[in-house]
Amino acid sequence: MIYLNGDFLRIEEARISVLDRGFIFGDGVYEVIPVYSRKPFRLAEHLRRLQHSLDGIRLQNPHSDSEWTHLLQQIVALNEGEDQYIYLHITRGVARRDHAFPQGVAPTVFIMSNPLLTPPPGLLHTGVVAISADDNRWLRCDIKAISLLPNVLLRQMAIDEGALETVLFRDGFMTEGAASNIFVVRSGILLAPPKNHLMLPGITYDIVLELAQANGIPHEVRAITEHEVRTAEELLLTSSTKEIMPITRLDNQPVGEGKPGKIFALFYQLYQSYKQTTMRGNSSIS
């Protein structure tokens, strides 16, 4: 079951106008929220990022946080599976085709849930392969916009090469992955690129840094050069659905020793412990 503009219905029954600005212009934003044991994970943070995206495209939020929470709880209840991921999609609505914002138009709100498939154990033991590319996206990557064609093309480059992800560089510095955040380990120190307009502020990115702080793990948030990435001891990939994964090959070259490292193993265990604690109703980092 999905939600569309006030109604819960089967996805096969859902219909939107061809004049919806999401279809015509890609004029909208989205959010992806993992659900563990039927509980949305870090919901407040996801809703805060949704608000940031809406503010970025000058679209009024159609619901309060409490209303969103109620809608998402209903979607989870109407779909099978203890672990799900929610896709939430808001566009500027239906209007005649004109670049200018329409007045008095209700936004289109769409929510669906799918089974959440976390990374298989095999990939956690071997690591994943990535390639690199120039980051040719727009300059507001901090907005989780539905107009994802640049990301789609960059990710497809990886798929074409039998890789999982594309690590992006702009002006000699790493930004993020085509569909993930990237961490670098050098001299035992975890390095994270700073949040700015050139990367999406990942929820899992935040958790990793919170865990590093709480557990006294050396870490720095700063600009990371391409050379530092290519000579890293470890590379970690994070996202809400992939959680934390080790990149063990980049552009056909081994990362470090070419196998998952100690920092990955540490953060993977810390993340799983935090996740279990959160599902029990205590979300504190420790």
PDB file of C-alpha atoms in Angstrom:
ATOM      1  CA  MET A   1       0.000   0.000   0.000  1.00  0.00           C
ATOM      2  CA  ILE A   2       1.110   3.536  -0.758  1.00  0.00           C
ATOM      3  CA  TYR A   3      -0.042   7.038   0.150  1.00  0.00           C
ATOM      4  CA  LEU A   4      -0.881   9.609  -2.516  1.00  0.00           C
ATOM      5  CA  ASN A   5      -2.428  13.004  -1.790  1.00  0.00           C
ATOM      6  CA  GLY A   6      -4.598  11.950   1.132  1.00  0.00           C
ATOM      7  CA  ASP A   7      -5.429   8.403   0.057  1.00  0.00           C
ATOM      8  CA  PHE A   8      -3.999   4.993   0.910  1.00  0.00           C
ATOM      9  CA  LEU A   9      -4.213   2.653  -2.056  1.00  0.00           C
ATOM     10  CA  ARG A  10      -2.433  -0.065  -3.969  1.00  0.00           C
ATOM     11  CA  ILE A  11       0.465   1.223  -6.046  1.00  0.00           C
ATOM     12  CA  GLU A  12      -1.167  -0.157  -9.210  1.00  0.00           C
ATOM     13  CA  GLU A  13      -4.092   2.194  -8.581  1.00  0.00           C
ATOM     14  CA  ALA A  14      -1.982   5.333  -8.100  1.00  0.00           C
ATOM     15  CA  ARG A  15      -2.243   8.056 -10.745  1.00  0.00           C
ATOM     16  CA  ILE A  16      -0.726  11.520 -11.171  1.00  0.00           C
ATOM     17  CA  SER A  17      -1.202  14.140 -13.859  1.00  0.00           C
ATOM     18  CA  VAL A  18       1.294  14.410 -16.716  1.00  0.00           C
ATOM     19  CA  LEU A  19       1.392  18.114 -15.801  1.00  0.00           C
ATOM     20  CA  ASP A  20       2.779  17.411 -12.350  1.00  0.00           C
ATOM     21  CA  ARG A  21       5.883  19.577 -12.012  1.00  0.00           C
ATOM     22  CA  GLY A  22       7.813  16.608 -10.702  1.00  0.00           C
ATOM     23  CA  PHE A  23       7.244  14.894 -14.057  1.00  0.00           C
ATOM     24  CA  ILE A  24       7.749  18.023 -16.187  1.00  0.00           C
ATOM     25  CA  PHE A  25      10.619  19.743 -14.357  1.00  0.00           C
ATOM     26  CA  GLY A  26      11.874  17.351 -11.668  1.00  0.00           C
ATOM     27  CA  ASP A  27      10.573  20.081  -9.343  1.00  0.00           C
ATOM     28  CA  GLY A  28      10.489  18.343  -5.999  1.00  0.00           C
ATOM     29  CA  VAL A  29      12.409  16.687  -3.188  1.00  0.00           C
ATOM     30  CA  TYR A  30      12.496  13.276  -1.562  1.00  0.00           C
ATOM     31  CA  GLU A  31      13.642  11.434   1.533  1.00  0.00           C
ATOM     32  CA  VAL A  32      14.535   7.802   2.246  1.00  0.00           C
ATOM     33  CA  ILE A  33      13.976   6.504   5.775  1.00  0.00           C
ATOM     34  CA  PRO A  34      15.014   3.031   6.957  1.00  0.00           C
ATOM     35  CA  VAL A  35      12.633   1.162   9.239  1.00  0.00           C
ATOM     36  CA  TYR A  36      13.901  -1.485  11.666  1.00  0.00           C
ATOM     37  CA  SER A  37      11.461  -3.662  13.637  1.00  0.00           C
ATOM     38  CA  ARG A  38       8.707  -1.396  12.280  1.00  0.00           C
ATOM     39  CA  LYS A  39      10.291   1.713  13.816  1.00  0.00           C
ATOM     40  CA  PRO A  40      11.472   4.539  11.518  1.00  0.00           C
ATOM     41  CA  PHE A  41      15.183   5.062  12.191  1.00  0.00           C
ATOM     42  CA  ARG A  42      16.392   8.560  13.162  1.00  0.00           C
ATOM     43  CA  LEU A  43      13.065   9.966  12.038  1.00  0.00           C
ATOM     44  CA  ALA A  44      13.586  13.422  13.542  1.00  0.00           C
ATOM     45  CA  GLU A  45      16.859  13.804  11.631  1.00  0.00           C
ATOM     46  CA  HIS A  46      15.276  12.654   8.372  1.00  0.00           C
ATOM     47  CA  LEU A  47      12.400  15.101   8.781  1.00  0.00           C
ATOM     48  CA  ARG A  48      14.887  17.870   9.559  1.00  0.00           C
ATOM     49  CA  ARG A  49      16.756  17.104   6.321  1.00  0.00           C
ATOM     50  CA  LEU A  50      13.444  17.022   4.448  1.00  0.00           C
ATOM     51  CA  GLN A  51      12.693  20.514   5.749  1.00  0.00           C
ATOM     52  CA  HIS A  52      16.132  21.685   4.602  1.00  0.00           C
ATOM     53  CA  SER A  53      15.432  20.338   1.110  1.00  0.00           C
ATOM     54  CA  LEU A  54      12.002  21.964   0.978  1.00  0.00           C
ATOM     55  CA  ASP A  55      13.466  25.264   2.115  1.00  0.00           C
ATOM     56  CA  GLY A  56      16.132  24.909  -0.576  1.00  0.00           C
ATOM     57  CA  ILE A  57      13.528  24.770  -3.370  1.00  0.00           C
ATOM     58  CA  ARG A  58      11.184  27.288  -1.682  1.00  0.00           C
ATOM     59  CA  LEU A  59       8.332  24.829  -1.219  1.00  0.00           C
ATOM     60  CA  GLN A  60       6.203  24.982   1.927  1.00  0.00           C
ATOM     61  CA  ASN A  61       6.150  21.788   3.974  1.00  0.00           C
ATOM     62  CA  PRO A  62       2.654  20.282   3.537  1.00  0.00           C
ATOM     63  CA  HIS A  63       2.729  18.573   6.966  1.00  0.00           C
ATOM     64  CA  SER A  64       3.971  19.093  10.485  1.00  0.00           C
ATOM     65  CA  ASP A  65       6.442  16.618  11.975  1.00  0.00           C
ATOM     66  CA  SER A  66       3.656  14.981  13.970  1.00  0.00           C
ATOM     67  CA  GLU A  67       1.536  14.601  10.827  1.00  0.00           C
ATOM     68  CA  TRP A  68       4.458  13.085   8.924  1.00  0.00           C
ATOM     69  CA  THR A  69       5.091  10.701  11.815  1.00  0.00           C
ATOM     70  CA  HIS A  70       1.478   9.541  11.779  1.00  0.00           C
ATOM     71  CA  LEU A  71       1.485   9.045   7.990  1.00  0.00           C
ATOM     72  CA  LEU A  72       4.715   7.075   8.074  1.00  0.00           C
ATOM     73  CA  GLN A  73       3.471   4.892  10.916  1.00  0.00           C
ATOM     74  CA  GLN A  74       0.384   4.108   8.850  1.00  0.00           C
ATOM     75  CA  ILE A  75       2.471   3.198   5.799  1.00  0.00           C
ATOM     76  CA  VAL A  76       4.668   0.890   7.869  1.00  0.00           C
ATOM     77  CA  ALA A  77       1.611  -0.788   9.382  1.00  0.00           C
ATOM     78  CA  LEU A  78       0.002  -1.312   5.961  1.00  0.00           C
ATOM     79  CA  ASN A  79       3.057  -3.057   4.508  1.00  0.00           C
ATOM     80  CA  GLU A  80       4.674  -6.374   5.311  1.00  0.00           C
ATOM     81  CA  GLY A  81       8.073  -6.860   6.858  1.00  0.00           C
ATOM     82  CA  GLU A  82       9.710  -5.857  10.100  1.00  0.00           C
ATOM     83  CA  ASP A  83      12.452  -3.997   8.192  1.00  0.00           C
ATOM     84  CA  GLN A  84      11.375  -1.611   5.442  1.00  0.00           C
ATOM     85  CA  TYR A  85      12.538   1.547   3.772  1.00  0.00           C
ATOM     86  CA  ILE A  86      10.197   4.442   3.173  1.00  0.00           C
ATOM     87  CA  TYR A  87      10.446   6.609   0.076  1.00  0.00           C
ATOM     88  CA  LEU A  88       8.804  10.012   0.576  1.00  0.00           C
ATOM     89  CA  HIS A  89       8.373  12.296  -2.446  1.00  0.00           C
ATOM     90  CA  ILE A  90       6.988  15.851  -2.621  1.00  0.00           C
ATOM     91  CA  THR A  91       6.581  17.928  -5.792  1.00  0.00           C
ATOM     92  CA  ARG A  92       5.330  21.455  -6.372  1.00  0.00           C
ATOM     93  CA  GLY A  93       2.082  20.022  -7.758  1.00  0.00           C
ATOM     94  CA  VAL A  94       0.075  20.145 -10.974  1.00  0.00           C
ATOM     95  CA  ALA A  95       0.035  23.277 -13.124  1.00  0.00           C
ATOM     96  CA  ARG A  96       0.381  24.352 -16.741  1.00  0.00           C
ATOM     97  CA  ARG A  97       3.934  24.104 -17.992  1.00  0.00           C
ATOM     98  CA  ASP A  98       5.713  27.316 -17.027  1.00  0.00           C
ATOM     99  CA  HIS A  99       9.040  27.741 -15.264  1.00  0.00           C
ATOM    100  CA  ALA A 100       7.589  30.261 -12.802  1.00  0.00           C
ATOM    101  CA  PHE A 101       6.200  28.859  -9.556  1.00  0.00           C
ATOM    102  CA  PRO A 102       2.410  28.365  -9.822  1.00  0.00           C
ATOM    103  CA  GLN A 103       0.232  30.085  -7.251  1.00  0.00           C
ATOM    104  CA  GLY A 104      -2.412  28.341  -5.155  1.00  0.00           C
ATOM    105  CA  VAL A 105      -1.356  24.829  -6.186  1.00  0.00           C
ATOM    106  CA  ALA A 106      -1.329  21.960  -3.696  1.00  0.00           C
ATOM    107  CA  PRO A 107       1.892  19.917  -3.619  1.00  0.00           C
ATOM    108  CA  THR A 108       1.866  16.283  -4.645  1.00  0.00           C
ATOM    109  CA  VAL A 109       2.751  13.977  -1.740  1.00  0.00           C
ATOM    110  CA  PHE A 110       3.672  10.354  -2.396  1.00  0.00           C
ATOM    111  CA  ILE A 111       4.905   7.777   0.138  1.00  0.00           C
ATOM    112  CA  MET A 112       5.732   4.128  -0.445  1.00  0.00           C
ATOM    113  CA  SER A 113       7.487   1.359   1.466  1.00  0.00           C
ATOM    114  CA  ASN A 114       9.713  -1.445   0.182  1.00  0.00           C
ATOM    115  CA  PRO A 115      11.542  -4.287   1.934  1.00  0.00           C
ATOM    116  CA  LEU A 116      14.851  -3.144   3.416  1.00  0.00           C
ATOM    117  CA  LEU A 117      17.643  -5.420   2.259  1.00  0.00           C
ATOM    118  CA  THR A 118      20.825  -4.659   4.158  1.00  0.00           C
ATOM    119  CA  PRO A 119      24.218  -5.582   2.625  1.00  0.00           C
ATOM    120  CA  PRO A 120      24.803  -9.350   2.433  1.00  0.00           C
ATOM    121  CA  PRO A 121      27.502 -10.762   4.731  1.00  0.00           C
ATOM    122  CA  GLY A 122      29.637 -11.757   1.748  1.00  0.00           C
ATOM    123  CA  LEU A 123      30.148  -8.147   0.680  1.00  0.00           C
ATOM    124  CA  LEU A 124      31.009  -7.149   4.227  1.00  0.00           C
ATOM    125  CA  HIS A 125      33.788  -9.751   4.248  1.00  0.00           C
ATOM    126  CA  THR A 126      35.177  -8.981   0.780  1.00  0.00           C
ATOM    127  CA  GLY A 127      34.346  -5.306   0.415  1.00  0.00           C
ATOM    128  CA  VAL A 128      32.964  -3.626  -2.676  1.00  0.00           C
ATOM    129  CA  VAL A 129      34.464  -2.176  -5.829  1.00  0.00           C
ATOM    130  CA  ALA A 130      34.205   1.494  -6.779  1.00  0.00           C
ATOM    131  CA  ILE A 131      35.326   3.692  -9.634  1.00  0.00           C
ATOM    132  CA  SER A 132      35.912   7.452  -9.659  1.00  0.00           C
ATOM    133  CA  ALA A 133      34.691  10.326 -11.805  1.00  0.00           C
ATOM    134  CA  ASP A 134      34.575  14.101 -11.935  1.00  0.00           C
ATOM    135  CA  ASP A 135      31.654  15.506  -9.976  1.00  0.00           C
ATOM    136  CA  ASN A 136      29.677  17.283 -12.711  1.00  0.00           C
ATOM    137  CA  ARG A 137      26.460  17.785 -10.751  1.00  0.00           C
ATOM    138  CA  TRP A 138      24.857  21.111  -9.863  1.00  0.00           C
ATOM    139  CA  LEU A 139      26.033  23.246  -6.944  1.00  0.00           C
ATOM    140  CA  ARG A 140      23.205  22.446  -4.500  1.00  0.00           C
ATOM    141  CA  CYS A 141      23.924  18.809  -3.740  1.00  0.00           C
ATOM    142  CA  ASP A 142      22.791  19.444  -0.150  1.00  0.00           C
ATOM    143  CA  ILE A 143      19.193  19.472  -1.455  1.00  0.00           C
ATOM    144  CA  LYS A 144      17.759  15.964  -1.798  1.00  0.00           C
ATOM    145  CA  ALA A 145      16.131  16.825  -5.121  1.00  0.00           C
ATOM    146  CA  ILE A 146      14.222  14.336  -7.267  1.00  0.00           C
ATOM    147  CA  SER A 147      16.058  15.606 -10.383  1.00  0.00           C
ATOM    148  CA  LEU A 148      18.727  12.916 -10.038  1.00  0.00           C
ATOM    149  CA  LEU A 149      19.831  12.420 -13.660  1.00  0.00           C
ATOM    150  CA  PRO A 150      23.490  13.390 -12.988  1.00  0.00           C
ATOM    151  CA  ASN A 151      23.630  10.933 -10.069  1.00  0.00           C
ATOM    152  CA  VAL A 152      21.953   8.264 -12.185  1.00  0.00           C
ATOM    153  CA  LEU A 153      24.527   8.660 -14.960  1.00  0.00           C
ATOM    154  CA  LEU A 154      27.442   8.656 -12.512  1.00  0.00           C
ATOM    155  CA  ARG A 155      26.151   5.558 -10.723  1.00  0.00           C
ATOM    156  CA  GLN A 156      25.554   3.800 -14.048  1.00  0.00           C
ATOM    157  CA  MET A 157      29.214   4.339 -14.870  1.00  0.00           C
ATOM    158  CA  ALA A 158      29.992   2.133 -11.863  1.00  0.00           C
ATOM    159  CA  ILE A 159      27.422  -0.497 -12.844  1.00  0.00           C
ATOM    160  CA  ASP A 160      28.859  -0.652 -16.364  1.00  0.00           C
ATOM    161  CA  GLU A 161      32.267  -1.431 -14.836  1.00  0.00           C
ATOM    162  CA  GLY A 162      30.911  -4.092 -12.488  1.00  0.00           C
ATOM    163  CA  ALA A 163      31.348  -1.756  -9.499  1.00  0.00           C
ATOM    164  CA  LEU A 164      28.930  -0.684  -6.780  1.00  0.00           C
ATOM    165  CA  GLU A 165      29.628   3.032  -6.507  1.00  0.00           C
ATOM    166  CA  THR A 166      31.317   6.035  -8.104  1.00  0.00           C
ATOM    167  CA  VAL A 167      33.514   8.190  -5.857  1.00  0.00           C
ATOM    168  CA  LEU A 168      33.298  11.828  -6.964  1.00  0.00           C
ATOM    169  CA  PHE A 169      36.004  14.484  -7.132  1.00  0.00           C
ATOM    170  CA  ARG A 170      35.594  18.204  -7.757  1.00  0.00           C
ATOM    171  CA  ASP A 171      38.598  20.510  -8.238  1.00  0.00           C
ATOM    172  CA  GLY A 172      40.954  17.938  -6.736  1.00  0.00           C
ATOM    173  CA  PHE A 173      38.884  17.177  -3.639  1.00  0.00           C
ATOM    174  CA  MET A 174      36.474  14.350  -2.806  1.00  0.00           C
ATOM    175  CA  THR A 175      32.832  15.292  -2.401  1.00  0.00           C
ATOM    176  CA  GLU A 176      30.868  12.036  -1.939  1.00  0.00           C
ATOM    177  CA  GLY A 177      29.616   9.013  -3.854  1.00  0.00           C
ATOM    178  CA  ALA A 178      26.944   9.076  -6.541  1.00  0.00           C
ATOM    179  CA  ALA A 179      24.491   7.599  -3.994  1.00  0.00           C
ATOM    180  CA  SER A 180      26.431   7.591  -0.727  1.00  0.00           C
ATOM    181  CA  ASN A 181      28.817   9.419   1.572  1.00  0.00           C
ATOM    182  CA  ILE A 182      32.477   8.375   1.637  1.00  0.00           C
ATOM    183  CA  PHE A 183      34.900   8.275   4.582  1.00  0.00           C
ATOM    184  CA  VAL A 184      38.685   7.943   4.304  1.00  0.00           C
ATOM    185  CA  VAL A 185      41.074   6.330   6.784  1.00  0.00           C
ATOM    186  CA  ARG A 186      44.699   7.483   6.842  1.00  0.00           C
ATOM    187  CA  SER A 187      47.234   6.792   9.603  1.00  0.00           C
ATOM    188  CA  GLY A 188      44.401   5.308  11.648  1.00  0.00           C
ATOM    189  CA  ILE A 189      42.429   8.580  11.539  1.00  0.00           C
ATOM    190  CA  LEU A 190      38.893   8.697  10.139  1.00  0.00           C
ATOM    191  CA  LEU A 191      38.508  11.581   7.687  1.00  0.00           C
ATOM    192  CA  ALA A 192      35.152  13.009   6.608  1.00  0.00           C
ATOM    193  CA  PRO A 193      34.507  15.752   4.057  1.00  0.00           C
ATOM    194  CA  PRO A 194      32.766  18.778   5.594  1.00  0.00           C
ATOM    195  CA  LYS A 195      29.073  19.354   5.090  1.00  0.00           C
ATOM    196  CA  ASN A 196      28.506  22.006   2.466  1.00  0.00           C
ATOM    197  CA  HIS A 197      26.529  22.624  -0.709  1.00  0.00           C
ATOM    198  CA  LEU A 198      28.609  20.062  -2.629  1.00  0.00           C
ATOM    199  CA  MET A 199      27.409  16.984  -0.723  1.00  0.00           C
ATOM    200  CA  LEU A 200      24.243  15.553   0.750  1.00  0.00           C
ATOM    201  CA  PRO A 201      24.238  15.710   4.566  1.00  0.00           C
ATOM    202  CA  GLY A 202      23.877  11.978   5.210  1.00  0.00           C
ATOM    203  CA  ILE A 203      22.087  10.664   8.276  1.00  0.00           C
ATOM    204  CA  THR A 204      24.466   7.695   8.498  1.00  0.00           C
ATOM    205  CA  TYR A 205      27.366  10.135   7.986  1.00  0.00           C
ATOM    206  CA  ASP A 206      26.205  11.889  11.160  1.00  0.00           C
ATOM    207  CA  ILE A 207      25.934   8.625  13.097  1.00  0.00           C
ATOM    208  CA  VAL A 208      29.481   7.603  12.147  1.00  0.00           C
ATOM    209  CA  LEU A 209      30.878  10.901  13.415  1.00  0.00           C
ATOM    210  CA  GLU A 210      28.788  10.694  16.591  1.00  0.00           C
ATOM    211  CA  LEU A 211      30.102   7.175  17.222  1.00  0.00           C
ATOM    212  CA  ALA A 212      33.676   8.326  16.629  1.00  0.00           C
ATOM    213  CA  GLN A 213      33.245  11.154  19.126  1.00  0.00           C
ATOM    214  CA  ALA A 214      31.554   8.985  21.751  1.00  0.00           C
ATOM    215  CA  ASN A 215      34.156   6.220  21.525  1.00  0.00           C
ATOM    216  CA  GLY A 216      37.289   8.352  21.388  1.00  0.00           C
ATOM    217  CA  ILE A 217      38.164   7.326  17.839  1.00  0.00           C
ATOM    218  CA  PRO A 218      40.514   9.817  16.134  1.00  0.00           C
ATOM    219  CA  HIS A 219      38.666  11.658  13.387  1.00  0.00           C
ATOM    220  CA  GLU A 220      38.776  14.886  11.415  1.00  0.00           C
ATOM    221  CA  VAL A 221      36.205  16.721   9.330  1.00  0.00           C
ATOM    222  CA  ARG A 222      38.042  18.560   6.572  1.00  0.00           C
ATOM    223  CA  ALA A 223      38.596  18.769   2.839  1.00  0.00           C
ATOM    224  CA  ILE A 224      40.123  15.542   1.522  1.00  0.00           C
ATOM    225  CA  THR A 225      42.351  15.578  -1.543  1.00  0.00           C
ATOM    226  CA  GLU A 226      42.127  13.084  -4.367  1.00  0.00           C
ATOM    227  CA  HIS A 227      45.656  11.935  -3.526  1.00  0.00           C
ATOM    228  CA  GLU A 228      44.586  11.174   0.054  1.00  0.00           C
ATOM    229  CA  VAL A 229      41.701   9.080  -1.230  1.00  0.00           C
ATOM    230  CA  ARG A 230      43.846   7.122  -3.669  1.00  0.00           C
ATOM    231  CA  THR A 231      46.480   6.372  -1.008  1.00  0.00           C
ATOM    232  CA  ALA A 232      44.019   5.650   1.805  1.00  0.00           C
ATOM    233  CA  GLU A 233      44.332   2.723   4.193  1.00  0.00           C
ATOM    234  CA  GLU A 234      40.568   2.247   4.093  1.00  0.00           C
ATOM    235  CA  LEU A 235      37.534   3.732   2.364  1.00  0.00           C
ATOM    236  CA  LEU A 236      34.065   3.455   3.901  1.00  0.00           C
ATOM    237  CA  LEU A 237      30.766   3.935   2.095  1.00  0.00           C
ATOM    238  CA  THR A 238      27.682   4.957   4.073  1.00  0.00           C
ATOM    239  CA  SER A 239      24.001   5.456   3.303  1.00  0.00           C
ATOM    240  CA  SER A 240      20.653   4.883   5.007  1.00  0.00           C
ATOM    241  CA  THR A 241      19.986   1.637   3.126  1.00  0.00           C
ATOM    242  CA  LYS A 242      23.561   0.324   2.717  1.00  0.00           C
ATOM    243  CA  GLU A 243      24.526   1.312   6.278  1.00  0.00           C
ATOM    244  CA  ILE A 244      28.367   1.009   6.364  1.00  0.00           C
ATOM    245  CA  MET A 245      30.349  -0.883   3.737  1.00  0.00           C
ATOM    246  CA  PRO A 246      34.082  -1.186   2.968  1.00  0.00           C
ATOM    247  CA  ILE A 247      35.426  -0.167  -0.447  1.00  0.00           C
ATOM    248  CA  THR A 248      38.383  -2.470  -1.129  1.00  0.00           C
ATOM    249  CA  ARG A 249      39.141  -1.567  -4.761  1.00  0.00           C
ATOM    250  CA  LEU A 250      39.040   1.843  -6.456  1.00  0.00           C
ATOM    251  CA  ASP A 251      39.648   2.165 -10.199  1.00  0.00           C
ATOM    252  CA  ASN A 252      41.044  -1.384 -10.345  1.00  0.00           C
ATOM    253  CA  GLN A 253      43.573  -0.647  -7.601  1.00  0.00           C
ATOM    254  CA  PRO A 254      43.435  -2.143  -4.089  1.00  0.00           C
ATOM    255  CA  VAL A 255      42.516   0.165  -1.240  1.00  0.00           C
ATOM    256  CA  GLY A 256      45.104  -0.411   1.478  1.00  0.00           C
ATOM    257  CA  GLU A 257      45.589  -4.161   1.733  1.00  0.00           C
ATOM    258  CA  GLY A 258      42.636  -4.798  -0.572  1.00  0.00           C
ATOM    259  CA  LYS A 259      40.389  -6.149   2.166  1.00  0.00           C
ATOM    260  CA  PRO A 260      38.098  -4.686   4.843  1.00  0.00           C
ATOM    261  CA  GLY A 261      40.155  -3.024   7.548  1.00  0.00           C
ATOM    262  CA  LYS A 262      40.064  -2.622  11.299  1.00  0.00           C
ATOM    263  CA  ILE A 263      38.335   0.769  11.231  1.00  0.00           C
ATOM    264  CA  PHE A 264      35.507  -0.607   9.102  1.00  0.00           C
ATOM    265  CA  ALA A 265      35.097  -3.595  11.433  1.00  0.00           C
ATOM    266  CA  LEU A 266      34.984  -1.295  14.454  1.00  0.00           C
ATOM    267  CA  PHE A 267      32.411   1.077  13.005  1.00  0.00           C
ATOM    268  CA  TYR A 268      30.284  -1.740  11.639  1.00  0.00           C
ATOM    269  CA  GLN A 269      29.974  -3.233  15.114  1.00  0.00           C
ATOM    270  CA  LEU A 270      29.362   0.146  16.739  1.00  0.00           C
ATOM    271  CA  TYR A 271      26.679   0.949  14.178  1.00  0.00           C
ATOM    272  CA  GLN A 272      24.894  -2.375  14.650  1.00  0.00           C
ATOM    273  CA  SER A 273      24.956  -1.925  18.429  1.00  0.00           C
ATOM    274  CA  TYR A 274      23.582   1.590  18.111  1.00  0.00           C
ATOM    275  CA  LYS A 275      20.856   0.360  15.768  1.00  0.00           C
ATOM    276  CA  GLN A 276      19.802  -2.344  18.224  1.00  0.00           C
ATOM    277  CA  THR A 277      19.784   0.161  21.071  1.00  0.00           C
ATOM    278  CA  THR A 278      17.625   2.530  19.025  1.00  0.00           C
ATOM    279  CA  MET A 279      15.127  -0.211  18.222  1.00  0.00           C
ATOM    280  CA  ARG A 280      14.790  -0.879  21.936  1.00  0.00           C
ATOM    281  CA  GLY A 281      13.785   2.741  22.392  1.00  0.00           C
ATOM    282  CA  ASN A 282      17.040   4.303  23.636  1.00  0.00           C
ATOM    283  CA  SER A 283      18.749   6.265  20.862  1.00  0.00           C
ATOM    284  CA  SER A 284      21.700   7.616  22.823  1.00  0.00           C
ATOM    285  CA  ILE A 285      25.165   7.158  21.334  1.00  0.00           C
ATOM    286  CA  SER A 286      27.558   5.245  23.552  1.00  0.00           C
TER     287      SER A 286
END
